[in-house]
Structures are given as C-alpha cells and as structure tokens.
XYZ file of C-alpha atoms in Angstrom:
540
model
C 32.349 -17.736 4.968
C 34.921 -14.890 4.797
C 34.650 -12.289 7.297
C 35.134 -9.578 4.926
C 32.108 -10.462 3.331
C 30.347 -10.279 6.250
C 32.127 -7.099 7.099
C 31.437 -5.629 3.468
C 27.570 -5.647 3.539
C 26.729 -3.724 6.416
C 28.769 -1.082 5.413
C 26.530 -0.620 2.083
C 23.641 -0.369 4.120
C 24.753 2.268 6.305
C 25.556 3.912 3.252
C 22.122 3.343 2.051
C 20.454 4.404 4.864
C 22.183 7.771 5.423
C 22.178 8.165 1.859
C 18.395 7.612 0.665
C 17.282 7.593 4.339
C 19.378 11.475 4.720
C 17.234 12.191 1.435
C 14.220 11.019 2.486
C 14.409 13.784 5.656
C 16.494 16.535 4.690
C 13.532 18.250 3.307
C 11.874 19.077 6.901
C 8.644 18.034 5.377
C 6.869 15.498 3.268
C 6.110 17.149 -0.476
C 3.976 14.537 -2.498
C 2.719 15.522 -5.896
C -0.535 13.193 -6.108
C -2.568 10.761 -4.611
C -3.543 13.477 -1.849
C -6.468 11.096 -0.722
C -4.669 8.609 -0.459
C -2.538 11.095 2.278
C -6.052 11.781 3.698
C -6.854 8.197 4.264
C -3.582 7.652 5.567
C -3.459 10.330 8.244
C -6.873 9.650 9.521
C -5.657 5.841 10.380
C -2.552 7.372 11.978
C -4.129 10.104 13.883
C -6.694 7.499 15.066
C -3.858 5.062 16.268
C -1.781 7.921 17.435
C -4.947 8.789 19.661
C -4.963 4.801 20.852
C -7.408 3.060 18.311
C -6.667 0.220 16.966
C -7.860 -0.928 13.381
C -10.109 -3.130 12.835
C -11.643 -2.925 16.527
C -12.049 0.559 16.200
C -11.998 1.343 12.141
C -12.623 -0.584 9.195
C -9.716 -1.379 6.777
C -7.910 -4.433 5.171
C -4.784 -3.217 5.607
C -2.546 -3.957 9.176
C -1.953 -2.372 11.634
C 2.039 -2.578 11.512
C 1.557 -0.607 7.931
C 0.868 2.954 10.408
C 2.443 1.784 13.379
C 5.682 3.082 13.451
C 3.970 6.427 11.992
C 1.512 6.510 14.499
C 4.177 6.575 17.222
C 6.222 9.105 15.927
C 2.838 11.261 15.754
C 2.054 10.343 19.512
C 5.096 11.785 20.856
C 4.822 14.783 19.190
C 5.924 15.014 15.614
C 3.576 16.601 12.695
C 3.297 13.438 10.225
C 4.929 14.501 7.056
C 8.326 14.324 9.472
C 6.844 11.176 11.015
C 6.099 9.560 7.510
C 9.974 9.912 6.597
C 11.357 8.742 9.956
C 9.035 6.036 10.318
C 10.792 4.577 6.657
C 14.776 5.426 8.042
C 13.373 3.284 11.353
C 11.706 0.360 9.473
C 15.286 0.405 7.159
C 16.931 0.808 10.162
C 15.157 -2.608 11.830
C 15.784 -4.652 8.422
C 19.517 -3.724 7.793
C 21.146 -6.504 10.405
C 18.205 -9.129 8.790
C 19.442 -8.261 5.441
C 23.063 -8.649 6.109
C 22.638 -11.697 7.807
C 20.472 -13.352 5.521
C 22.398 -11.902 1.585
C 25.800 -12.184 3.427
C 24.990 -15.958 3.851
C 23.585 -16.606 0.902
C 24.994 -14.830 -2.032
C 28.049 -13.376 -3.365
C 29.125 -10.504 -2.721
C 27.907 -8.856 -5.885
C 24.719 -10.384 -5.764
C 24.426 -9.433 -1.807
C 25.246 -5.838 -2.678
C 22.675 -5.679 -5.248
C 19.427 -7.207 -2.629
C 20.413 -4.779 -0.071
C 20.371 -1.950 -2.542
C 16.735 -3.955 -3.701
C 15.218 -3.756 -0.143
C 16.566 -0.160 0.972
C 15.530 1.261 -2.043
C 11.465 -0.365 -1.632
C 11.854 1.005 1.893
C 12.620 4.768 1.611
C 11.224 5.043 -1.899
C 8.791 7.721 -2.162
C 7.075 6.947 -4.468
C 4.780 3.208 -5.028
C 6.148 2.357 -8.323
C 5.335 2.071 -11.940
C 7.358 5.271 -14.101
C 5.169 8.462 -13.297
C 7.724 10.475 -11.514
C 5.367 12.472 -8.681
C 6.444 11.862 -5.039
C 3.856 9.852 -3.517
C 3.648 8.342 -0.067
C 0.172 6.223 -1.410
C 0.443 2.345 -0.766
C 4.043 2.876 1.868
C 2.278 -0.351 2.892
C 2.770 -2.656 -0.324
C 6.783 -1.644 -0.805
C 7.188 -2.628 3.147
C 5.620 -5.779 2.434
C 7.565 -6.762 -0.722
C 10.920 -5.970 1.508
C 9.691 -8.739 4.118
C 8.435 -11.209 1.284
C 12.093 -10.546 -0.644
C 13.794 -10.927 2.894
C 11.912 -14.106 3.651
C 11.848 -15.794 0.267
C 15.860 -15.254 -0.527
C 16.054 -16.980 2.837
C 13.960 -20.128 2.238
C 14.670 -20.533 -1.716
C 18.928 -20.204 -1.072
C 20.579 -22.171 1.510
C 23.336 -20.524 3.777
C 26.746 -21.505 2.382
C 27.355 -22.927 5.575
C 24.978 -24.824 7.704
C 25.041 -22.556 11.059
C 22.841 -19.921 12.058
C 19.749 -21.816 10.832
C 18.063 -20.908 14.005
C 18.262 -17.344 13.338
C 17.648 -17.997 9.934
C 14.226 -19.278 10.894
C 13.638 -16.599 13.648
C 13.861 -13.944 10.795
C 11.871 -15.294 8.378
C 8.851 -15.993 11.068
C 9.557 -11.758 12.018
C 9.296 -11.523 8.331
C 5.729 -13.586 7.831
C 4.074 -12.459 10.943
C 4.968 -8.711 9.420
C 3.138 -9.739 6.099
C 0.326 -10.263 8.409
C 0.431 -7.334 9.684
C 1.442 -5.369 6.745
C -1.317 -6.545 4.377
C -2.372 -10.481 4.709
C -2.015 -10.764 0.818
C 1.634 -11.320 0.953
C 0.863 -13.748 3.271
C -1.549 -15.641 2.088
C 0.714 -15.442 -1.382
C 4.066 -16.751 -0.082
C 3.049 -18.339 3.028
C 2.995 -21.896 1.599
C 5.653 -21.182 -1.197
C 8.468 -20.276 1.713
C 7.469 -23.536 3.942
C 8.065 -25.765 0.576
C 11.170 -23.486 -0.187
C 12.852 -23.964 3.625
C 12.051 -28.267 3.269
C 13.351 -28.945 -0.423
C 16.458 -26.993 0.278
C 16.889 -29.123 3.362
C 16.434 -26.363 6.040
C 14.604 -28.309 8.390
C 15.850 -26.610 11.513
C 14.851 -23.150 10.166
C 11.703 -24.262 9.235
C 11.017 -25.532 12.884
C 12.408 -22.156 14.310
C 10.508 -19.952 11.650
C 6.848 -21.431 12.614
C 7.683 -21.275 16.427
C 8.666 -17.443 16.397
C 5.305 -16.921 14.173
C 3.297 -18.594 16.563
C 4.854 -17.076 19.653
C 4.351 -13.702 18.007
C 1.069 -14.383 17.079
C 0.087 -15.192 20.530
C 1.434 -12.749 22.020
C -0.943 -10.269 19.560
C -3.288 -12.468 20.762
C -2.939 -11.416 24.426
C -2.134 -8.045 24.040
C -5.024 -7.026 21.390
C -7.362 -10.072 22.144
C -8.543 -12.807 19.891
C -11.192 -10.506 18.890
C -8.824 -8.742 16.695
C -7.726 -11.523 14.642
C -11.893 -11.565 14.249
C -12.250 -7.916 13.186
C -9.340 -8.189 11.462
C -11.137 -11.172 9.088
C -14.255 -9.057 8.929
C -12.792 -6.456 7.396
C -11.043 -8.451 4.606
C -13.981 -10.413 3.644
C -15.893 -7.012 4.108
C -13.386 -5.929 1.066
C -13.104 -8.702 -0.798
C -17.101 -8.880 -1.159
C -17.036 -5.770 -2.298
C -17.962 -3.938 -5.378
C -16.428 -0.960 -4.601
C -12.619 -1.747 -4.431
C -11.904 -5.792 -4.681
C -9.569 -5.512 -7.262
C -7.710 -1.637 -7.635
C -6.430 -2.393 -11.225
C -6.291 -4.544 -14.171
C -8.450 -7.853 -13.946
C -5.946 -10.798 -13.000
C -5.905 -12.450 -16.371
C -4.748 -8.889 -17.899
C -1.833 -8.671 -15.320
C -0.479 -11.708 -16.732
C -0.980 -11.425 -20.261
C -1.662 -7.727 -21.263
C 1.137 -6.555 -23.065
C 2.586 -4.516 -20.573
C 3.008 -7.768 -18.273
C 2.884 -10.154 -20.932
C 7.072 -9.881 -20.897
C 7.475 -10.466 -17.576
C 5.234 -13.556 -17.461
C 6.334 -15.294 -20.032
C 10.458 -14.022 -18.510
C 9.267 -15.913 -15.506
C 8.539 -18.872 -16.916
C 11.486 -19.494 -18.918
C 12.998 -19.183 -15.765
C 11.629 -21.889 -14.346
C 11.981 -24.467 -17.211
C 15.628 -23.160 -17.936
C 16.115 -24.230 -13.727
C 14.706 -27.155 -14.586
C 17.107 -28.148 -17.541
C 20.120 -26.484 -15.534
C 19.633 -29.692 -13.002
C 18.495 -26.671 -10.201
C 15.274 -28.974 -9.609
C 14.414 -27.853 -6.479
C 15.204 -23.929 -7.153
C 12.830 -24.661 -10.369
C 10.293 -25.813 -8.469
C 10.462 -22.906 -5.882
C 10.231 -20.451 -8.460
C 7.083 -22.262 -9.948
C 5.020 -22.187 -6.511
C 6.343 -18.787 -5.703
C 5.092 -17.540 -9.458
C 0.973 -17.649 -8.608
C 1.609 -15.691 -5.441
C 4.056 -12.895 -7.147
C 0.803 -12.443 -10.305
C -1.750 -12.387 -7.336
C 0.074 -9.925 -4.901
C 0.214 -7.580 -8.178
C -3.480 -8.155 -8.976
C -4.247 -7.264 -5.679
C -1.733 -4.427 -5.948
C -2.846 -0.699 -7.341
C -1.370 0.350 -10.121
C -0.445 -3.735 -10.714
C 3.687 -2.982 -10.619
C 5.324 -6.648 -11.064
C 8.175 -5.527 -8.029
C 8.744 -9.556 -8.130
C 10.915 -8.921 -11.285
C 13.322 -7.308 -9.238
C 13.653 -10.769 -7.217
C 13.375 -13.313 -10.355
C 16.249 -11.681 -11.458
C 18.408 -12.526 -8.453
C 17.183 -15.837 -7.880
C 17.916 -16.477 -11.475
C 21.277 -15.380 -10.789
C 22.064 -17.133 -7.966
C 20.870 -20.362 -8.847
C 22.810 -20.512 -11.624
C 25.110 -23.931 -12.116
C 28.881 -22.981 -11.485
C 29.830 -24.781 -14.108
C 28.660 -25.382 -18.045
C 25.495 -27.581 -18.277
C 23.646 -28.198 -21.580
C 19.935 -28.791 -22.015
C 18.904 -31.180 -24.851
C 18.558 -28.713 -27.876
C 22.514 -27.897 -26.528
C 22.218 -24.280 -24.638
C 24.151 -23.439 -21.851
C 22.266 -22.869 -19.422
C 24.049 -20.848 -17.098
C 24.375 -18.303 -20.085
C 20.765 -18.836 -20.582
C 19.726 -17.942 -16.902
C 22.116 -15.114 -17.241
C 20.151 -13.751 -20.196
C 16.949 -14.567 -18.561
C 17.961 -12.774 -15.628
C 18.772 -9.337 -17.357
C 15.463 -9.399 -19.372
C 14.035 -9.768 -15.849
C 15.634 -6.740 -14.347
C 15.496 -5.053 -17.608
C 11.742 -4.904 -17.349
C 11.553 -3.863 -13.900
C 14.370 -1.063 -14.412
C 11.521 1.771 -15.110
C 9.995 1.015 -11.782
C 12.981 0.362 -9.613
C 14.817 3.621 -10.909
C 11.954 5.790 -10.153
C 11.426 4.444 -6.545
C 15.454 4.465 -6.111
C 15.486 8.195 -7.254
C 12.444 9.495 -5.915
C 14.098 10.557 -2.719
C 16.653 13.137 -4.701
C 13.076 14.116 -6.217
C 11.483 15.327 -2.962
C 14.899 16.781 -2.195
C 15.064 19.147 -4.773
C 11.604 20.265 -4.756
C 10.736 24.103 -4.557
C 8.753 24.250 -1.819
C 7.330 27.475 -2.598
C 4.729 25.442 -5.780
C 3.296 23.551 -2.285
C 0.801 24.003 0.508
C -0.417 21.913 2.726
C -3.279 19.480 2.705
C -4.638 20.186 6.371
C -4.409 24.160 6.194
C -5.276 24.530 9.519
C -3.243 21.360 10.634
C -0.412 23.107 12.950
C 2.823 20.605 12.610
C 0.833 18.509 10.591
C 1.051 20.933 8.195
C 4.185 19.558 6.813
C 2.879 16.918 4.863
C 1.775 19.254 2.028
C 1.165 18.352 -2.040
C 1.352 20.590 -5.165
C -0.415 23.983 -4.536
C -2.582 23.424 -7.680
C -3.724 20.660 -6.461
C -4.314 21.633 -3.276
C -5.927 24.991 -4.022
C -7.612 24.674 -7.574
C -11.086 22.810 -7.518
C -11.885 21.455 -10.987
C -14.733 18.701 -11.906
C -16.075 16.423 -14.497
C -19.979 17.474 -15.226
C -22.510 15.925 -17.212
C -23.360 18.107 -20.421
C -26.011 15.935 -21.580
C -28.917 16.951 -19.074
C -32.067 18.835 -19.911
C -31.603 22.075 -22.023
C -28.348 20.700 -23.060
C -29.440 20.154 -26.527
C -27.685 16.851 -26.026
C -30.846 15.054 -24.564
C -31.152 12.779 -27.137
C -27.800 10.928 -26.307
C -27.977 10.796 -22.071
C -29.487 7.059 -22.274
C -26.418 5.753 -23.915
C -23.746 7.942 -21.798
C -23.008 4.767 -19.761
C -22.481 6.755 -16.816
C -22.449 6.062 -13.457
C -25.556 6.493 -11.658
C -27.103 9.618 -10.537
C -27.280 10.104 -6.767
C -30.688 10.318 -5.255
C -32.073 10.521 -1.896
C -35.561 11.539 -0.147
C -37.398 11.904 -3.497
C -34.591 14.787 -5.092
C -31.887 13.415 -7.961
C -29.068 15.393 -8.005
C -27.052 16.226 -11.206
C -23.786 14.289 -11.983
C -20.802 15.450 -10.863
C -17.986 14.393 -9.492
C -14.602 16.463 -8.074
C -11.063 15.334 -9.406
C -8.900 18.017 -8.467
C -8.723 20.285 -4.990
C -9.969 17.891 -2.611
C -8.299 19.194 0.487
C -9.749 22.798 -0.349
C -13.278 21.724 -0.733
C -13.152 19.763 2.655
C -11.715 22.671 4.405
C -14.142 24.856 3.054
C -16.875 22.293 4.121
C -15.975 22.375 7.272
C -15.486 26.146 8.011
C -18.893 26.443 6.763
C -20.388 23.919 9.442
C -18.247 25.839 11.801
C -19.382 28.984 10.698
C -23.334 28.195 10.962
C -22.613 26.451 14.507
C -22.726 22.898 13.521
C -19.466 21.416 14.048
C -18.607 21.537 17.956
C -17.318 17.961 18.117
C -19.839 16.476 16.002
C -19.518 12.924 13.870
C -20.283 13.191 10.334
C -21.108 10.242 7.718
C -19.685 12.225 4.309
C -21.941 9.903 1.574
C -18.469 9.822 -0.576
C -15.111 7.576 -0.750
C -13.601 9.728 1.701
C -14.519 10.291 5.077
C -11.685 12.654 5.917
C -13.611 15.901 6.829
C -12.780 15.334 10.874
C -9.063 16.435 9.885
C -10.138 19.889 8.755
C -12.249 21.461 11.823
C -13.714 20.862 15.110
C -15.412 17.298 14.277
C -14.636 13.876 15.699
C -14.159 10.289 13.932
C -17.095 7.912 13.559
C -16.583 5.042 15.408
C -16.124 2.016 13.913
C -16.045 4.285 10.264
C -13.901 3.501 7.454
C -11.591 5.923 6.283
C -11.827 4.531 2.844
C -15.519 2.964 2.028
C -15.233 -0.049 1.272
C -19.228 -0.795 1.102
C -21.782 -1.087 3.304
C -22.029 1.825 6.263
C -19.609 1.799 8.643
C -19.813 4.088 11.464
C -23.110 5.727 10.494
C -25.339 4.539 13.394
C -22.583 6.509 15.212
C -22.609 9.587 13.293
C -24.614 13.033 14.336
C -25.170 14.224 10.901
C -25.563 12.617 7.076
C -23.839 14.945 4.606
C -24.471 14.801 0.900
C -21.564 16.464 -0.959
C -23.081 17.567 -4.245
C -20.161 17.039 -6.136
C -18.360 13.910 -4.749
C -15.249 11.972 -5.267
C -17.091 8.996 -6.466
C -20.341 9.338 -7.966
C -21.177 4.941 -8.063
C -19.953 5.221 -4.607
C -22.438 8.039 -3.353
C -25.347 6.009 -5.113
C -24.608 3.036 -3.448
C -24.409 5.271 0.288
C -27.457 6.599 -0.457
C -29.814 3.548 -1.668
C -28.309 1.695 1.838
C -29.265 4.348 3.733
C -32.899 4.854 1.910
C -32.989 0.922 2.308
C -32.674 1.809 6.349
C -34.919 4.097 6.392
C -35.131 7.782 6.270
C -38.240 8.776 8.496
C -36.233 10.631 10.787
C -34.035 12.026 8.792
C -34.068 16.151 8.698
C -32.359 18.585 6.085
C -31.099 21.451 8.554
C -28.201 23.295 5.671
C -28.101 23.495 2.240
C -24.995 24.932 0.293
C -23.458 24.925 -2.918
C -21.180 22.524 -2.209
C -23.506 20.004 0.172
C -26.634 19.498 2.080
C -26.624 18.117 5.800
C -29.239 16.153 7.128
C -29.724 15.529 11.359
C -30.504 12.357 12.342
C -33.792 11.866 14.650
C-alpha cells in the first residue's frame, strides 16, 4: 500500500465535509419544501428523546433510536432543531470519514476510493431522500444513514484489503457498522446481515469476521445494560406492531413491482448481468456475493418510501472493482472486463437522477430565499428554524367529496371507491381529508383549546396519522403514543381528551381510530367543544 494513497483520501473527505457539510449549515436554518409531516413526526421523537425518552419504552415506532440520537442531543443542549438537524449530518459524516478512508483506501484504487467517499458523504448530508423531485426534504434522514453503514460494511466484506493487516479493525468497523443498522432501522440488518458474514468467509477474512461479531455483541450488550433487555423487547413489539399492519407495512410499490415495473425493471435485470458476467469473468466468489447481497438491496427498497434503488450506486463499484486485470473471455467470446465495465456504467447511469439530486440538494437549501418560508411550529422559539414553503405552511386546501346528498351526483357515491366515512357515537361525518397547511390547522387547533381553557398540560389522542398537536401549545405527549399511527391505539388510555379532526390527514386511518375505540367502548365518553375544524370528547 502506498502512503500517498492513504494520504490522498482523507483529504477528499475533508473537502467533502466542509464543502457539502459548510452547505448543509450556512443557511442558519433548515428550509424543506415538503414532507412537513414527516418534520412533525420527526421533531416529536427528538423533542421526546431530547426530554430523556427513549423509543420504544416510551413511544411507539419501528425506526431506532440512533436515527434521532445525535439530533436529540444537539436539541438537549440547547440548539432549535432545524440547526440541530444539519449538525447532527456534518457529526455523523464527521464519525464515518476515518471508517471510510480506512476501509476504500485498502480496498480500491484510488479512483474508485475517491468515487465511494464522494458515494457515502453525499447520502450523509444530502437533503433530500432521493428519487428526482428537487424539494429539500429532511423526510427518511434515517434510510440514507443506513445505506452509508450497509455501503461501508459491504465494500468491506465483498473486497479484501490489498494487504492482509488491519483485519482486526477491519472487523471492528464493520460490527460499528451492523450494530448501527440496528439501530438505524433493523431492515438493513436483517437485509445484509447474512450476505456480509458469507462475504467476510469466501473472501478469506476469517479474522475480521471473528472481530466483526465480537464488537457487535459487546455493543449489543452493553445496550443491553444501559437500556435493559426490555428494550430489545419493545423494540420487537413495535416492528411486528408495523409489519402487521394495514396502515403502513409497505410505503410504496408492492415488492414484485420494485423489481419489475419499468422504472426498476433496468436496474434488476443490470444487476443480474452483473452477477452472471462475475461468474464468467472467473470472480466466483465476488459473483456469488453480489447474488446473496441482490434479495436484500430489492427488499431494503420495498421497504423503502418512495422505493429509490440507492444499491445502484454500489453495484456499480463492486462491478468495477471486481473486474479481472487482465482480458478473460466467456464462451460466446466477450471480454469480460469490458463487459463489467459496460455493466457498471448502465448501473450508475440509472442511479445518476437520484444521486445528483441528493449530491446537489445542499447548494439547493443554500440558495433559497428565505423570505417564500415560515416556520412549521409558529410559536416554536429556536425551533422555529426548521421552517417549509410559506404556502404550504399557511394555505389550507382539501380534497371533499362532491357526490353527497343534494349533490345531484347521488346516483354515482356507491361506486366512488372511497375510503370510508368516519363515524363515531351514532353521527357520520362527511369525507374530507386535508393535503395542504397542516402546520396551520394544528396551530389553530390548539389556540382554540387554549383559548376555551382546555389545554393547560393536557394529553390529547388526535383520531388522525399525526399526533403532533403537543408541539403547537400548552399540551403534553401521550405516553407510550406513536407519533406516526401505525394501528391499533397507542397512548390513548393515557390521554385526557379524544379529538376528532373533521377534516383529517387520513380519512381510512380516522375510520379505523374510531371503530377501535367504539369497539372499547364509549359509555363514558363526553362531547365538551365542537368547532369547525374538530370536536373534543372528555374521557370519564
């Protein structure tokens, strides 16, 4: 190994960092331009965190806790959480640079090295998930950490060093890198758990293997001490809780359509050319790496909102760096490093819409006018620097059904194929649902429970997707709630007051709230407020 080499790489990354990192920040706020409940769900975890809950014990969700933690933090000691959002990313790039160097400087050429750091910077201090719709987003932060740690820890297993040293800190990064799939979001895990173990034996790494599973285990136990095995426990819960559910198993396209829908159908069939060409290039062991790691890379982007194939990104380079040196011919006479050249560029050819929008989404937020925003918790004090598009923050706009009685379209309401209509204590309530302005109708909810002398530090079960209205007045959490419903009722034995928005989010969703609770029981149930916008029930 030269030393330059090793010399080279880190000073890309610093470059990276203070580049795309320096973007990320210079605003002096967090401007998204979408997705604002997904901001909502996200700042009620932190906030909850910040406060010392942990998730899972304390709140439902599938996702880990190491997705918020660094946010969290940042928002304990004091910083509003748009700032804390873009810090937390220039810390987490900050904590994968030296892992990065050590394991592309030791493994690739120096092209090829140059071109995974810019990979794994770029998924870190993106702002944006994916896919080609330029609006800054910080929605799903989560999933680009966790494809950084599964691109980290699958180079490592699937490419030997060029030299055999540092295997034990080869291992003890890729069991950091595992354990922080676990506590990212467990799908990567559970995806590219058993593909990196195969990866680290056929390509001889025995000693890295050995290190990698003793650092997991050691950091799993000691979450085990500090949080208690009853986490891992809650933890489970709330993924089965998820995956049983009807409301949000799957986010996106049914798995058989992210392989073979024509959008994906490219990269699919890219892939597996990829492993046959391996195959005929005499790379038998890098062929069959890329085959085990393929059903784990189509069900991390099932699982995945808005079902962006980021894999691509990695095919390419493994195709790349697996190539033969040399010129070897399959039977119909191809070469096959030229064809795993050609293979590789289709690869990165299809994921070039996605990675160029997350790689210059940070220049995006930079040059935003500020003046076209306002922020999503009005009355939020530093918080209010996470902020999103005034018209969506400030304009309230619906979807109504024009078929009900007196409509004149009557007739036709049977085969609407709508959701269901909401209904509760013998009343059905019109459909209607709200798609844009959900920050101002929650503020205006909550001044209004304020203003009649309901609030005062009361808990609140909103019948709706969100449960975000704690954020906007003087109302506390639900314990053991779910800032995203996921089914069921979490948190509503704990909560003071039902309310009934009359024009949710998520009309299905509502339904669903409402027959569980009519299911419980509603005997001592009271209406004490009726508004335009919701009606609030006490209960006995």
């Amino acid at each position: 190994m030269r030393i330059s080499r090793l010399l080279a790489l880190p000073g890309l990354l610093a470059a990276l960092l203070v580049i795309l990192g320096g973007a990320d920040v210079a605003k002096g706020g967090l401007y998204i331009g979408k997705h604002e409940g997904d901001a909502l769900h996200l700042m009620q975890i932190v906030f909850e965190m910040a406060a010392g809950k942990l998730p899972h014990l304390d709140f439902m969700t599938p996702i880990g806790a190491l997705a918020f933690a660094p946010i969290a933090l940042l928002v304990h000691w004091g910083m509003g959480v748009g700032h804390a959002v873009l810090w937390a990313q220039v810390l987490v790039a900050i904590i994968f640079a030296p892992m990065v160097w050590w394991v592309a400087g030791r493994r690739l050429s120096p092209v090829l090295a140059a071109f995974f750091a810019l990979m794994v910077m770029v998924l870190l201090l993106a702002l944006v998930h994916g896919e080609a719709q330029r609006s800054v987003s910080i929605s799903m932060h989560y999933n680009r950490w966790a494809w950084a740690a599964a691109f980290v820890a699958i180079l490592a297993a699937a490419i030997p060093p060029l030299r055999r040293i540092g295997a034990l800190a080869d291992g003890a990064i890729i069991g950091v890198m595992m354990v922080g799939l676990v506590m990212i979001k467990v799908t990567y895990f559970a995806a590219f758990a058993l593909p990196v173990i195969l990866a680290l034996w056929l390509t001889g790494q025995r000693r890295s293997l050995g290190m990698a599973l003793i650092v997991g285990l050691v950091l799993v136990a000691g979450l085990t001490v500090r949080l208690g095995p009853q986490y891992w426990l809650a933890y489970l819960g709330d993924l089965m809780a998820v995956a049983g559910s009807d409301v949000r198993a799957q986010p996106g396209e049914p798995f058989g359509a992210g392989l073979g829908a024509p959008a994906y159908l490219g990269g699919s069939l890219v892939a597996i050319a990829g492993v046959i060409f391996l195959r005929q290039a005499g790379v038998a062991a890098g062929g069959l790496i890329l085959l085990t790691l393929l059903p784990g890379f189509f069900y991390v982007t099932f699982q995945n909102f808005g079902n962006d194939p980021q894999w691509l990104l990695l095919l390419g380079l493994l195709l790349l760096a697996l190539r033969p040196s040399g010129i070897v011919l399959n039977g119909w006479g191809w070469d096959m490093r030229s064809a795993l050249g050609v293979t590789a560029a289709m690869a990165l050819a299809l994921a070039a819409p996605s990675f160029f929008n997350l790689a210059y989404s940070p220049f995006r937020h930079l040059f935003v006018d500020v003046a076209d925003y306002a922020p999503i918790l009005p009355r939020g004090g530093i918080h209010t620097d996470l902020q999103t598009v005034a018209i969506r923050a400030l304009r309230v706009d619906g979807r109504i059904a024009m078929d009900g009685p007196g409509s004149g379209l009557e007739a036709y309401a049977a085969v609407a194929d709508r959701d269901p209509q909401s209904i509760f204590m013998g009343e059905t309530f019109a459909y209607c649902t709200t798609e844009l302005g959900l920050p101002l109708v929650f503020d205006a909810i909550a001044r209004d429970l304020e203003g009649a002398g309901l609030a005062g530090g009361k808990k609140v079960f909103v019948a709706d997707l969100f449960s975000s209205l704690w954020l906007f007045g003087d109302l506390r959490p639900l314990d053991h709630g779910a800032p995203w419903y996921y089914g069921g009722l979490p948190g509503y034995d704990t909560a003071d007051y039902l309310l009934l928005p009359l024009c949710p989010v998520t009309q299905d969703v509502q339904h669903d709230i409402l027959e569980a609770i009519t299911e419980r029981g509603t005997e001592n149930m009271t209406e004490i407020r009726r508004t335009p916008l919701y009606i609030l029930f006490a209960k006995g």
